[in-house]
Coordinates of C-alpha atoms in Angstrom, one line a residue:
Chain A
X6 CA 95.4 85.2 75.5
X7 CA 92.3 86.7 75.7
X8 CA 90.8 88.1 79.1
X9 CA 88.1 90.4 79.2
X10 CA 88.1 93.0 82.3
X11 CA 85.1 91.4 83.9
X12 CA 86.4 87.3 83.8
X13 CA 90.0 89.0 84.8
X14 CA 88.4 90.2 88.0
X15 CA 86.2 87.7 88.8
X16 CA 89.3 85.2 88.4
X17 CA 91.6 86.4 90.1
X18 CA 90.1 89.4 92.7
X19 CA 86.3 88.6 94.0
X20 CA 87.5 86.6 96.5
X21 CA 90.9 87.8 97.0
X22 CA 90.2 89.3 100.7
X23 CA 88.9 89.1 103.8
X24 CA 85.2 88.5 103.8
X25 CA 83.6 91.6 105.8
X26 CA 79.7 91.6 106.8
X27 CA 80.7 95.6 106.6
X28 CA 80.9 95.6 102.6
X29 CA 77.2 96.0 101.7
X30 CA 78.3 95.8 98.2
X31 CA 81.6 95.2 96.7
X32 CA 83.5 94.2 93.5
X33 CA 81.0 94.4 90.3
X34 CA 78.9 97.6 90.6
X35 CA 79.7 101.5 89.9
X36 CA 81.3 102.1 93.1
X37 CA 81.0 100.1 96.5
X38 CA 78.9 100.6 99.6
X39 CA 80.7 100.2 103.1
X40 CA 79.2 100.8 106.6
X41 CA 81.4 102.8 108.6
X42 CA 80.7 101.8 112.1
X43 CA 79.4 104.5 114.4
X44 CA 81.5 106.5 116.5
X45 CA 84.5 105.5 114.4
X46 CA 86.5 108.1 111.9
X47 CA 87.1 107.0 108.7
X48 CA 90.8 107.2 107.9
X49 CA 92.1 106.8 104.1
X50 CA 95.4 106.4 102.5
X51 CA 96.7 105.9 99.2
X52 CA 100.2 104.5 97.6
X53 CA 101.4 103.6 94.1
X54 CA 104.1 101.1 93.4
X55 CA 105.9 101.8 90.1
X56 CA 107.9 98.8 88.6
X57 CA 111.6 99.8 88.1
X58 CA 111.1 102.8 90.7
X59 CA 109.7 101.1 93.8
X60 CA 110.7 97.5 93.2
X61 CA 113.2 96.4 90.8
X62 CA 111.0 95.2 87.5
X63 CA 111.9 91.0 88.1
X64 CA 110.4 91.3 91.4
X65 CA 108.2 88.3 91.8
X66 CA 104.4 89.0 91.3
X67 CA 103.6 87.8 95.0
X68 CA 105.8 90.1 96.6
X69 CA 104.5 93.1 94.6
X70 CA 100.4 92.0 95.6
X71 CA 102.0 91.8 98.8
X72 CA 103.9 95.3 99.0
X73 CA 101.4 97.2 97.6
X74 CA 99.0 96.5 100.2
X75 CA 101.7 96.6 102.9
X76 CA 102.7 99.9 102.4
X77 CA 99.4 101.4 102.6
X78 CA 98.9 99.2 105.7
X79 CA 101.6 100.5 107.5
X80 CA 100.4 104.4 106.8
X81 CA 97.3 103.4 108.6
X82 CA 99.5 102.0 111.6
X83 CA 101.0 104.8 111.9
X84 CA 97.3 106.5 112.8
X85 CA 96.4 104.0 115.0
X86 CA 93.8 102.7 112.9
X87 CA 92.0 99.5 112.0
X88 CA 91.7 98.6 108.4
X89 CA 88.9 97.6 106.9
X90 CA 88.7 98.0 103.0
X91 CA 90.7 98.0 99.8
X92 CA 90.4 99.4 96.7
X93 CA 93.0 98.3 93.9
X94 CA 94.2 100.2 91.0
X95 CA 96.0 98.0 88.6
X96 CA 97.8 99.2 85.5
X97 CA 99.1 96.0 83.3
X98 CA 101.1 96.0 80.2
X99 CA 99.4 92.5 79.7
X100 CA 96.8 90.2 81.3
X101 CA 99.4 87.5 81.6
X102 CA 97.2 84.8 83.9
X103 CA 100.2 83.7 86.2
X104 CA 101.3 86.9 87.0
X105 CA 98.0 87.8 88.1
X106 CA 97.8 84.6 90.0
X107 CA 100.7 85.3 91.9
X108 CA 100.1 89.2 92.4
X109 CA 96.4 88.2 93.9
X110 CA 98.0 85.4 96.0
X111 CA 100.4 87.7 97.7
X112 CA 98.1 90.8 98.1
X113 CA 95.2 88.4 99.0
X114 CA 96.9 86.4 101.6
X115 CA 98.1 89.8 103.5
X116 CA 94.5 90.9 103.0
X117 CA 93.1 88.1 104.5
X118 CA 95.9 88.4 107.5
X119 CA 94.5 92.0 108.6
X120 CA 90.9 91.3 107.7
X121 CA 91.0 93.4 104.8
X122 CA 88.1 92.8 101.8
X123 CA 88.8 93.8 98.7
X124 CA 85.7 96.2 98.0
X125 CA 86.7 97.5 94.1
X126 CA 88.8 98.7 91.8
X127 CA 89.9 99.4 88.6
X128 CA 92.1 97.3 85.9
X129 CA 94.1 99.0 82.9
X130 CA 96.3 98.7 80.6
X131 CA 99.6 100.3 80.6
X132 CA 103.2 100.3 82.4
X133 CA 103.1 98.1 85.3
X134 CA 101.7 100.8 88.5
X135 CA 99.7 99.7 91.2
X136 CA 97.5 102.1 93.4
X137 CA 96.2 100.4 96.4
X138 CA 93.7 102.6 98.5
X139 CA 93.4 101.6 101.9
X140 CA 90.2 102.7 104.1
X141 CA 90.0 102.1 108.1
X142 CA 88.8 103.4 111.0
X143 CA 89.9 104.7 114.3
X144 CA 87.5 105.5 117.5
X145 CA 86.5 109.7 117.0
X146 CA 89.7 111.9 118.4
X147 CA 91.9 108.9 118.8
X148 CA 93.8 109.1 115.7
X149 CA 97.6 109.1 116.3
X150 CA 99.5 111.9 114.3
X151 CA 103.0 113.2 113.5
X152 CA 101.6 116.1 115.3
X153 CA 101.7 115.5 119.1
X154 CA 105.0 115.4 120.2
X155 CA 106.6 117.8 122.7
X156 CA 110.2 118.4 124.0
X157 CA 111.4 115.6 126.3
X158 CA 109.5 112.7 124.7
X159 CA 111.4 109.7 124.2
X160 CA 111.6 108.2 120.8
X161 CA 110.9 104.7 119.6
X162 CA 111.5 102.7 116.4
X163 CA 110.3 99.5 115.8
X164 CA 112.0 96.5 114.2
X165 CA 115.5 96.7 112.5
X166 CA 115.5 99.6 110.1
X167 CA 118.1 99.4 107.3
X168 CA 117.3 95.6 106.3
X169 CA 115.0 96.7 103.4
X170 CA 117.4 99.0 101.7
X171 CA 120.2 96.3 102.3
X172 CA 117.7 93.9 100.7
X173 CA 116.9 96.0 98.2
X174 CA 120.7 96.9 97.1
X175 CA 121.0 92.7 97.4
X176 CA 118.4 92.1 94.4
X177 CA 119.6 94.8 92.4
X178 CA 123.0 93.2 92.7
X179 CA 124.8 96.5 94.3
X180 CA 125.3 94.6 97.6
X181 CA 126.6 91.1 98.4
X182 CA 126.5 89.2 101.7
X183 CA 126.4 85.8 103.4
X184 CA 123.8 83.8 102.0
X185 CA 121.6 83.0 105.0
X186 CA 121.9 87.3 105.7
X187 CA 121.0 87.6 102.2
X188 CA 117.8 85.5 102.3
X189 CA 116.8 87.1 105.6
X190 CA 117.1 90.8 104.1
X191 CA 116.0 90.3 100.4
X192 CA 112.6 89.1 102.6
X193 CA 112.7 92.2 104.5
X194 CA 112.2 93.9 101.3
X195 CA 110.3 92.2 99.6
X196 CA 107.8 91.2 102.3
X197 CA 107.6 94.0 104.5
X198 CA 105.3 93.5 107.9
X199 CA 103.7 96.5 108.3
X200 CA 103.0 97.2 112.4
X201 CA 99.0 96.9 112.6
X202 CA 98.7 95.6 115.8
X203 CA 101.5 97.9 117.2
X204 CA 100.1 101.1 115.9
X205 CA 96.7 100.2 117.2
X206 CA 97.8 99.5 120.6
X207 CA 100.5 102.7 120.5
X208 CA 96.7 104.9 120.4
X209 CA 97.0 104.3 124.2
X210 CA 100.8 105.5 124.7
X211 CA 101.9 107.8 121.7
X212 CA 101.7 111.1 121.4
X213 CA 103.4 111.3 117.7
X214 CA 103.5 108.5 115.3
X215 CA 104.8 108.0 111.7
X216 CA 105.7 105.3 109.6
X217 CA 109.0 104.6 108.3
X218 CA 109.0 104.7 104.6
X219 CA 111.6 107.1 103.5
X220 CA 114.3 106.8 105.7
X221 CA 114.4 107.2 109.4
X222 CA 116.3 110.2 109.7
X223 CA 114.3 112.0 107.2
X224 CA 111.1 110.7 108.8
X225 CA 112.0 111.5 112.3
X226 CA 112.4 115.0 111.1
X227 CA 109.1 114.7 109.7
X228 CA 107.3 114.2 112.7
X229 CA 109.8 116.7 114.7
X230 CA 108.7 119.3 112.3
X231 CA 104.8 118.4 112.6
X232 CA 105.2 118.4 116.1
X233 CA 106.8 121.7 116.1
X234 CA 110.0 120.2 117.7
X235 CA 113.4 119.4 116.9
X236 CA 114.4 115.2 117.6
X237 CA 117.8 113.9 118.4
X238 CA 118.7 110.5 117.5
X239 CA 121.7 108.3 119.3
X240 CA 123.7 106.6 116.8
X241 CA 124.6 103.9 119.2
X242 CA 121.0 103.1 120.2
X243 CA 119.6 102.3 116.6
X244 CA 118.6 99.0 116.6
X245 CA 120.1 96.7 113.8
X246 CA 119.7 93.1 112.9
X247 CA 122.8 90.6 113.2
X248 CA 122.2 90.0 109.2
X249 CA 122.8 93.5 108.4
X250 CA 125.6 94.0 110.9
X251 CA 127.3 90.8 109.4
X252 CA 126.9 92.4 105.9
X253 CA 128.0 95.7 106.5
X254 CA 129.7 96.1 109.7
X255 CA 128.4 98.1 112.5
X256 CA 128.7 101.5 111.7
X257 CA 127.5 100.7 107.9
X258 CA 124.8 99.3 109.3
X259 CA 123.2 101.9 111.4
X260 CA 124.1 104.8 108.9
X261 CA 121.7 102.6 106.5
X262 CA 119.2 102.2 109.5
X263 CA 119.5 106.1 109.5
X264 CA 119.4 106.7 105.6
X265 CA 117.9 103.8 103.9
X266 CA 114.4 103.4 102.9
X267 CA 111.9 101.0 102.5
X268 CA 111.4 100.0 106.2
X269 CA 107.7 100.2 107.0
X270 CA 108.3 100.5 110.9
X271 CA 107.1 102.7 112.7
X272 CA 108.7 105.7 114.8
X273 CA 106.7 107.2 117.9
X274 CA 107.1 109.6 120.5
X275 CA 106.1 109.0 124.2
X276 CA 106.0 111.0 127.2
X277 CA 108.9 110.5 129.2
X278 CA 106.4 109.0 132.4
X279 CA 105.2 106.3 130.4
X280 CA 107.9 104.6 129.4
X281 CA 107.7 102.0 132.2
X282 CA 104.2 101.8 131.3
X283 CA 104.7 101.0 127.8
X284 CA 107.3 98.7 128.7
X285 CA 105.3 96.6 130.9
X286 CA 102.2 96.3 128.8
X287 CA 103.9 95.9 125.7
X288 CA 107.0 93.9 126.4
X289 CA 109.9 94.9 123.9
X290 CA 110.8 91.0 123.1
X291 CA 107.4 90.3 122.3
X292 CA 106.6 93.7 120.1
X293 CA 109.5 94.3 118.9
X294 CA 110.9 98.3 119.3
X295 CA 113.8 100.1 120.7
X296 CA 114.1 103.8 121.9
X297 CA 116.5 105.7 120.4
X298 CA 116.5 109.4 120.9
X299 CA 114.3 112.1 122.0
X300 CA 112.5 114.8 121.0
X301 CA 114.2 118.6 122.1
X302 CA 113.1 122.1 121.6
X303 CA 116.2 122.7 119.0
X304 CA 114.6 122.5 115.8
X305 CA 115.8 119.8 113.0
X306 CA 117.1 116.6 113.3
X307 CA 120.6 115.3 114.7
X308 CA 122.3 112.0 115.2
X309 CA 124.5 112.4 118.1
X310 CA 127.4 109.6 118.7
X311 CA 130.4 109.8 121.7
X312 CA 129.1 113.5 122.3
X313 CA 129.3 114.9 118.3
X314 CA 126.7 115.0 115.8
X315 CA 127.4 113.1 112.7
X316 CA 126.8 114.5 109.6
X317 CA 124.4 112.8 106.6
X318 CA 124.5 113.5 102.9
X319 CA 121.2 112.9 102.8
X320 CA 118.2 112.0 105.0
X321 CA 115.6 110.0 103.0
X322 CA 114.3 109.1 99.7
X323 CA 113.4 112.1 97.3
X324 CA 111.1 111.3 94.6
X325 CA 111.3 115.0 92.5
X326 CA 114.6 116.6 93.5
Chain B
X28 CA 114.0 122.2 88.3
X29 CA 114.2 120.6 91.8
X30 CA 111.1 120.0 93.5
X31 CA 110.5 118.1 96.9
X32 CA 107.7 116.2 97.0
X33 CA 106.6 118.1 100.2
X34 CA 107.0 121.3 97.9
X35 CA 105.0 119.8 95.1
X36 CA 102.0 119.1 97.1
X37 CA 102.1 122.1 99.0
X38 CA 102.3 124.3 96.3
X39 CA 99.6 122.6 93.9
X40 CA 97.4 120.2 96.0
X41 CA 97.0 121.4 99.4
X42 CA 94.4 124.2 98.8
X43 CA 93.4 122.7 95.2
X44 CA 89.6 121.3 96.1
X45 CA 86.8 122.2 98.2
X46 CA 87.4 123.1 102.0
X47 CA 85.2 120.8 103.9
X48 CA 84.1 120.6 108.1
X49 CA 84.4 116.7 108.0
X50 CA 88.0 116.6 106.8
X51 CA 89.3 116.2 110.3
X52 CA 93.1 116.0 109.2
X53 CA 93.6 115.9 105.3
X54 CA 97.1 116.4 103.8
X55 CA 100.3 116.1 104.9
X56 CA 100.3 113.0 107.7
X57 CA 100.5 109.3 106.9
X58 CA 96.2 109.5 106.1
X59 CA 93.4 111.3 106.3
X60 CA 90.9 111.5 109.2
X61 CA 87.1 112.0 107.7
X62 CA 84.2 112.2 109.6
X63 CA 81.1 110.0 107.9
X64 CA 78.0 111.0 108.6
X65 CA 75.6 109.1 110.8
X66 CA 72.5 106.9 108.9
X67 CA 74.4 107.0 105.5
X68 CA 76.9 104.3 103.6
X69 CA 80.0 104.9 102.5
X70 CA 80.6 104.9 98.5
X71 CA 84.1 104.3 97.4
X72 CA 85.4 104.3 94.0
X73 CA 88.8 104.3 92.1
X74 CA 89.5 104.8 88.3
X75 CA 93.1 105.1 86.9
X76 CA 94.0 107.1 83.9
X77 CA 97.0 106.0 81.5
X78 CA 98.6 108.5 78.9
X79 CA 98.2 107.0 75.7
X80 CA 95.6 104.7 76.7
X81 CA 92.6 106.7 78.2
X82 CA 93.9 110.3 76.8
X83 CA 95.8 110.9 73.7
X84 CA 99.7 111.9 75.7
X85 CA 99.1 115.8 74.2
X86 CA 95.7 116.3 76.0
X87 CA 95.4 119.7 77.9
X88 CA 97.0 118.9 81.4
X89 CA 94.2 120.9 82.7
X90 CA 91.8 118.3 81.2
X91 CA 93.4 115.4 82.2
X92 CA 93.0 117.2 86.0
X93 CA 89.1 117.4 84.9
X94 CA 89.0 113.9 83.5
X95 CA 90.6 112.3 86.1
X96 CA 88.3 113.2 88.8
X97 CA 85.3 113.4 86.2
X98 CA 85.0 109.3 85.5
X99 CA 84.8 108.7 89.2
X100 CA 82.3 111.8 90.1
X101 CA 80.3 110.0 87.2
X102 CA 80.6 106.2 89.0
X103 CA 79.3 108.2 92.2
X104 CA 76.7 109.7 90.5
X105 CA 75.7 106.3 89.0
X106 CA 75.1 105.0 92.9
X107 CA 72.9 108.0 93.7
X108 CA 75.8 109.2 95.8
X109 CA 77.1 112.7 97.3
X110 CA 80.5 113.3 96.5
X111 CA 83.1 113.9 99.5
X112 CA 86.6 113.4 99.3
X113 CA 89.3 112.6 96.9
X114 CA 92.4 111.1 97.2
X115 CA 95.1 111.7 94.1
X116 CA 97.9 108.9 93.1
X117 CA 99.7 111.0 90.7
X118 CA 102.8 109.2 88.9
X119 CA 104.9 111.5 86.8
X120 CA 107.9 111.5 84.6
X121 CA 109.3 114.6 86.2
X122 CA 107.7 117.2 88.2
X123 CA 107.2 120.1 85.6
X124 CA 105.9 123.1 87.1
X125 CA 103.6 124.5 84.8
X126 CA 102.1 121.4 83.9
X127 CA 101.3 120.5 87.6
X128 CA 99.9 123.9 88.0
X129 CA 97.2 123.5 84.9
X130 CA 96.7 119.8 86.2
X131 CA 96.1 121.0 89.5
X132 CA 93.7 123.8 88.0
X133 CA 91.5 121.5 86.2
X134 CA 91.4 118.8 88.6
X135 CA 90.5 121.6 91.6
X136 CA 87.8 123.6 89.7
X137 CA 85.4 120.6 89.6
X138 CA 86.3 119.3 92.7
X139 CA 85.4 122.9 94.0
X140 CA 82.1 122.7 91.9
X141 CA 80.8 119.4 93.8
X142 CA 82.2 120.5 96.9
X143 CA 85.0 117.7 96.7
X144 CA 88.0 118.0 99.4
X145 CA 91.2 116.5 98.3
X146 CA 91.9 115.1 101.4
X147 CA 95.4 113.2 100.6
X148 CA 97.2 111.1 97.7
X149 CA 100.8 110.0 96.6
X150 CA 103.0 111.5 94.3
X151 CA 105.6 109.3 92.6
X152 CA 107.7 109.2 89.5
X153 CA 107.1 107.2 86.7
X154 CA 105.1 107.0 83.3
X155 CA 102.2 109.4 83.5
X156 CA 99.2 108.0 85.2
X157 CA 96.6 109.2 87.4
X158 CA 94.5 107.1 90.0
X159 CA 91.7 109.4 91.9
X160 CA 89.8 107.1 94.9
X161 CA 86.6 109.1 95.1
X162 CA 84.6 108.9 98.3
X163 CA 81.2 109.7 99.0
X164 CA 77.7 108.9 100.7
X165 CA 74.2 108.0 100.1
X166 CA 71.7 107.3 102.7
X167 CA 71.5 103.8 104.4
X168 CA 70.1 101.5 102.1
X169 CA 69.1 104.0 99.3
X170 CA 71.9 103.4 96.7
X171 CA 71.2 102.9 93.0
X172 CA 72.6 99.5 91.9
X173 CA 72.9 98.1 88.6
X174 CA 70.9 95.0 89.7
X175 CA 67.3 96.7 90.4
X176 CA 65.9 96.3 87.0
X177 CA 62.8 94.2 85.9
X178 CA 61.3 93.2 82.9
X179 CA 59.0 96.0 81.6
X180 CA 61.2 98.6 83.0
X181 CA 61.9 102.1 80.9
X182 CA 65.4 102.4 80.0
X183 CA 66.3 106.3 79.5
X184 CA 69.9 107.7 79.3
X185 CA 71.4 111.1 79.8
X186 CA 73.2 113.7 77.4
X187 CA 74.0 112.9 73.8
X188 CA 76.6 109.8 74.0
X189 CA 78.4 109.2 71.3
X190 CA 79.9 112.6 71.2
X191 CA 82.9 112.3 73.2
X192 CA 84.2 109.0 71.1
X193 CA 84.2 111.1 68.0
X194 CA 85.6 113.8 70.1
X195 CA 88.8 111.7 71.0
X196 CA 88.9 110.3 67.1
X197 CA 89.0 114.2 66.0
X198 CA 91.9 114.6 68.4
X199 CA 93.7 112.0 67.2
X200 CA 93.1 113.4 63.4
X201 CA 90.9 110.4 62.5
X202 CA 88.1 112.5 62.0
X203 CA 87.3 115.4 60.3
X204 CA 84.6 117.6 61.6
X205 CA 83.0 121.1 60.8
X206 CA 85.0 123.6 62.8
X207 CA 81.9 124.4 65.3
X208 CA 80.8 121.0 65.5
X209 CA 85.0 119.7 65.6
X210 CA 85.0 122.2 68.9
X211 CA 82.0 121.1 70.5
X212 CA 82.9 117.4 70.1
X213 CA 87.0 117.8 71.2
X214 CA 85.2 119.8 74.6
X215 CA 82.8 116.5 75.1
X216 CA 85.9 114.5 75.3
X217 CA 88.2 116.6 77.1
X218 CA 85.8 118.0 79.9
X219 CA 82.9 115.3 80.3
X220 CA 80.3 116.6 82.8
X221 CA 79.5 113.9 85.5
X222 CA 75.8 113.5 86.3
X223 CA 76.2 114.0 90.2
X224 CA 72.9 116.3 90.6
X225 CA 70.8 113.8 88.4
X226 CA 72.4 110.7 90.0
X227 CA 71.5 112.0 93.7
X228 CA 67.8 112.9 92.4
X229 CA 67.7 109.6 90.6
X230 CA 67.6 107.9 93.8
X231 CA 63.5 108.6 94.4
X232 CA 63.1 106.9 90.7
X233 CA 65.8 104.7 89.0
X234 CA 65.4 100.8 90.2
X235 CA 68.6 100.7 88.3
X236 CA 71.5 102.9 86.8
X237 CA 75.1 102.3 85.9
X238 CA 77.4 105.0 84.2
X239 CA 78.0 105.0 80.4
X240 CA 81.6 104.7 80.1
X241 CA 82.4 101.7 77.5
X242 CA 79.7 102.2 75.3
X243 CA 76.1 102.3 75.7
X244 CA 75.5 99.0 74.3
X245 CA 78.1 97.1 76.3
X246 CA 76.8 98.7 79.6
X247 CA 73.5 98.4 79.1
X248 CA 74.1 94.9 78.8
X249 CA 75.9 95.1 82.1
X250 CA 73.0 96.8 83.7
X251 CA 70.7 93.7 82.2
X252 CA 72.9 91.0 83.1
X253 CA 73.5 92.4 87.1
X254 CA 69.3 92.8 87.0
X255 CA 68.6 89.2 85.6
X256 CA 66.9 90.7 82.6
X257 CA 67.4 91.6 78.9
X258 CA 67.4 94.8 77.4
X259 CA 65.9 96.1 73.9
X260 CA 67.2 99.5 72.5
X261 CA 65.0 101.7 70.0
X262 CA 68.0 102.7 67.5
X263 CA 65.8 105.5 66.3
X264 CA 65.0 106.7 70.1
X265 CA 68.8 107.2 70.8
X266 CA 69.7 110.9 71.1
X267 CA 72.4 112.5 69.3
X268 CA 74.0 116.0 68.9
X269 CA 73.4 118.0 65.9
X270 CA 77.0 118.1 66.1
X271 CA 77.9 114.5 66.0
X272 CA 75.1 114.2 63.1
X273 CA 76.7 117.1 61.3
X274 CA 80.1 115.4 61.2
X275 CA 78.6 111.7 60.8
X276 CA 75.4 111.7 59.4
X277 CA 72.3 110.2 61.6
X278 CA 72.9 106.7 61.1
X279 CA 76.5 106.7 61.7
X280 CA 75.7 109.5 64.8
X281 CA 73.5 107.2 66.5
X282 CA 75.8 103.8 65.7
X283 CA 78.6 105.9 67.5
X284 CA 76.1 106.8 70.0
X285 CA 76.0 102.9 70.8
X286 CA 79.5 101.6 70.5
X287 CA 81.3 105.0 71.5
X288 CA 83.1 105.7 74.8
X289 CA 83.9 108.0 77.1
X290 CA 80.6 109.5 77.8
X291 CA 80.1 109.2 81.4
X292 CA 76.2 110.0 81.1
X293 CA 73.9 107.8 83.5
X294 CA 71.4 105.1 82.2
X295 CA 68.7 103.9 84.3
X296 CA 66.1 102.0 84.7
X297 CA 62.4 103.3 85.7
X298 CA 59.0 101.6 86.8
X299 CA 57.0 102.2 83.6
X300 CA 54.3 103.7 86.1
X301 CA 56.6 106.4 87.1
X302 CA 57.5 107.9 83.9
X303 CA 54.7 110.7 84.2
X304 CA 56.5 111.7 87.8
X305 CA 59.4 111.7 86.7
X306 CA 59.2 113.8 83.6
X307 CA 57.1 116.0 86.0
X308 CA 59.2 116.7 88.4
X309 CA 62.8 116.8 86.4
X310 CA 61.4 118.4 83.5
X311 CA 63.7 116.6 80.5
X312 CA 64.5 120.0 78.9
X313 CA 66.2 120.7 82.0
X314 CA 67.8 117.8 83.2
X315 CA 68.3 116.3 79.4
X316 CA 67.6 112.6 79.3
X317 CA 66.0 110.5 77.0
X318 CA 63.8 107.5 76.8
X319 CA 65.5 105.1 74.6
X320 CA 64.3 101.5 75.5
X321 CA 62.9 99.0 78.0
X322 CA 64.1 96.2 80.0
X323 CA 62.4 93.1 79.1
X324 CA 62.3 88.8 79.7
X325 CA 64.7 87.4 77.1
X326 CA 68.4 88.0 78.2
X327 CA 70.7 89.8 76.4
X328 CA 71.3 93.4 74.8
X329 CA 69.2 94.1 71.4
X330 CA 69.1 97.1 69.0
X331 CA 65.7 97.2 67.0
X332 CA 65.3 99.4 64.0
X333 CA 62.3 99.3 61.8
X334 CA 61.3 96.1 63.4
X335 CA 64.7 94.2 62.8
X336 CA 67.3 93.3 65.2
X337 CA 70.7 95.0 64.4
X338 CA 74.2 93.5 64.8
X339 CA 76.9 95.6 66.3
X340 CA 80.5 94.2 66.0
X341 CA 81.7 95.3 69.3
X342 CA 79.5 96.9 71.9
X343 CA 82.2 98.8 74.1
X344 CA 85.7 99.0 75.1
X345 CA 87.8 95.8 76.3
X346 CA 91.0 96.7 78.0
X347 CA 92.0 92.9 78.0
X348 CA 91.2 91.4 74.8

């Protein structure tokens, strides 16, 4: 096949994302022109997915497209930001049309669901690597960061961490699970749900927030360190899905919830006096979050169970170590 | 060696770019927070460099760092935009400290020269691939695009196209050159000079602009097509460096100026009545540009020489064909 870069972009990406009035000039020139609304700060993030590192080589292209945007949406969610515009840098061994169509379908569906325009990008030849840059905005001075937590703050996590790590292990043939559980867990890995709406609502409540991508325990440690405090997590309070428990048993499920990666959930700290208000305004059954611990003065991240502190061999994913 | 992602970022990238007051929150959280000045449009671009595709594997890391930012600066220059903030997505086979130090030195020096802050990024393990996202701004409604040219407009190019393509051929051992010329041409490939100041000044003069990255003839065709016109280039008017001429002879030098890539020069169209003003305000000796042709009503891109139209086997670089 022979598809020029211009044809490839026109065919698969020109109308891939949402249509937005604040894109003054989108795909097709040397750069995109975007209208940043007055009174807002710009929020910018980038994340790369490398085939064989961040997803198995055989992952369906739809899931790769979804995931490439989802991991960036999760970063913006952690800042309490509203996503608006994406740039897509796609490096491909070859311009295979069915692959591109599926990739664009996965990327585009999630982009449209969040009102994100695909405003530009670059396609190059090389080993399969996808880098998305996501831009959004947040009212001036209102962004959530990792740094605002204080001792005594309550710690919450959304969703059911650990599912995605189990799903990846199933994808890779390293873990067996009952069929229904396997389908659920694989989808939790392949099609993560970024908590964008929760992040935006948390601007009113949370004092600090981080997205859980490299393992809950490690990411809790990062939030605590950035806030200049420590963190204590209650092992028994960790929310785990029935599917994960059915697959691993309760203890191993909670352990994976702490140390697995790829969750793309939000971990946030709340002033204790505001817990009732949070639960009234954002009912837990609807918003799907759980209290799992608290910030404290003693530095470091600890997990407590039946009155003792548990030890873990690793607390998150490290790319270079 | 064992360097965590956090250590790698702290050691090599935290203070790599310029310091800017409009970076409310830089490297270290889930996303960067940036202040877009009122009355300005945001300009966003991204370009990827893949080892072995966009530069030979043995390219010095300093040059790779320079080049990764330079190609993006050139995109912003073509829009007449002022660069402000970069995000760096760096995929590396291993975190080799001397490589990282040299890469950061090359990237950082160019970033500081243009007042660009490195506001965020992502480091991952995989085949060497560098994606930079560059953000800048331009006064509302004043951006240069490819689309504003009209028949009769004069066409200009900056610098001396063709040098970089020859420099690459020398790097790859495909071309021999006299030693002084070889050193100059290699540097023109390794350390391209994005024409940012020229682009910003051209907002007052040019009707259309594009950066020459995939070959002058092909890029002239893109500008003409976006403007809904054709373009005619005078072969004899093409500016070529004495080093390129000394290496290839005059005819082959001009041919490479038309069809080589990696120039990162600006190609722009000017209303004929404004040529005198341009040359008075931006003296050619200082700003280094040359008139090479004109836009016309007959669609397509043509090169004329001694009253005849020349034929070329290809008119630019295509990643997928």
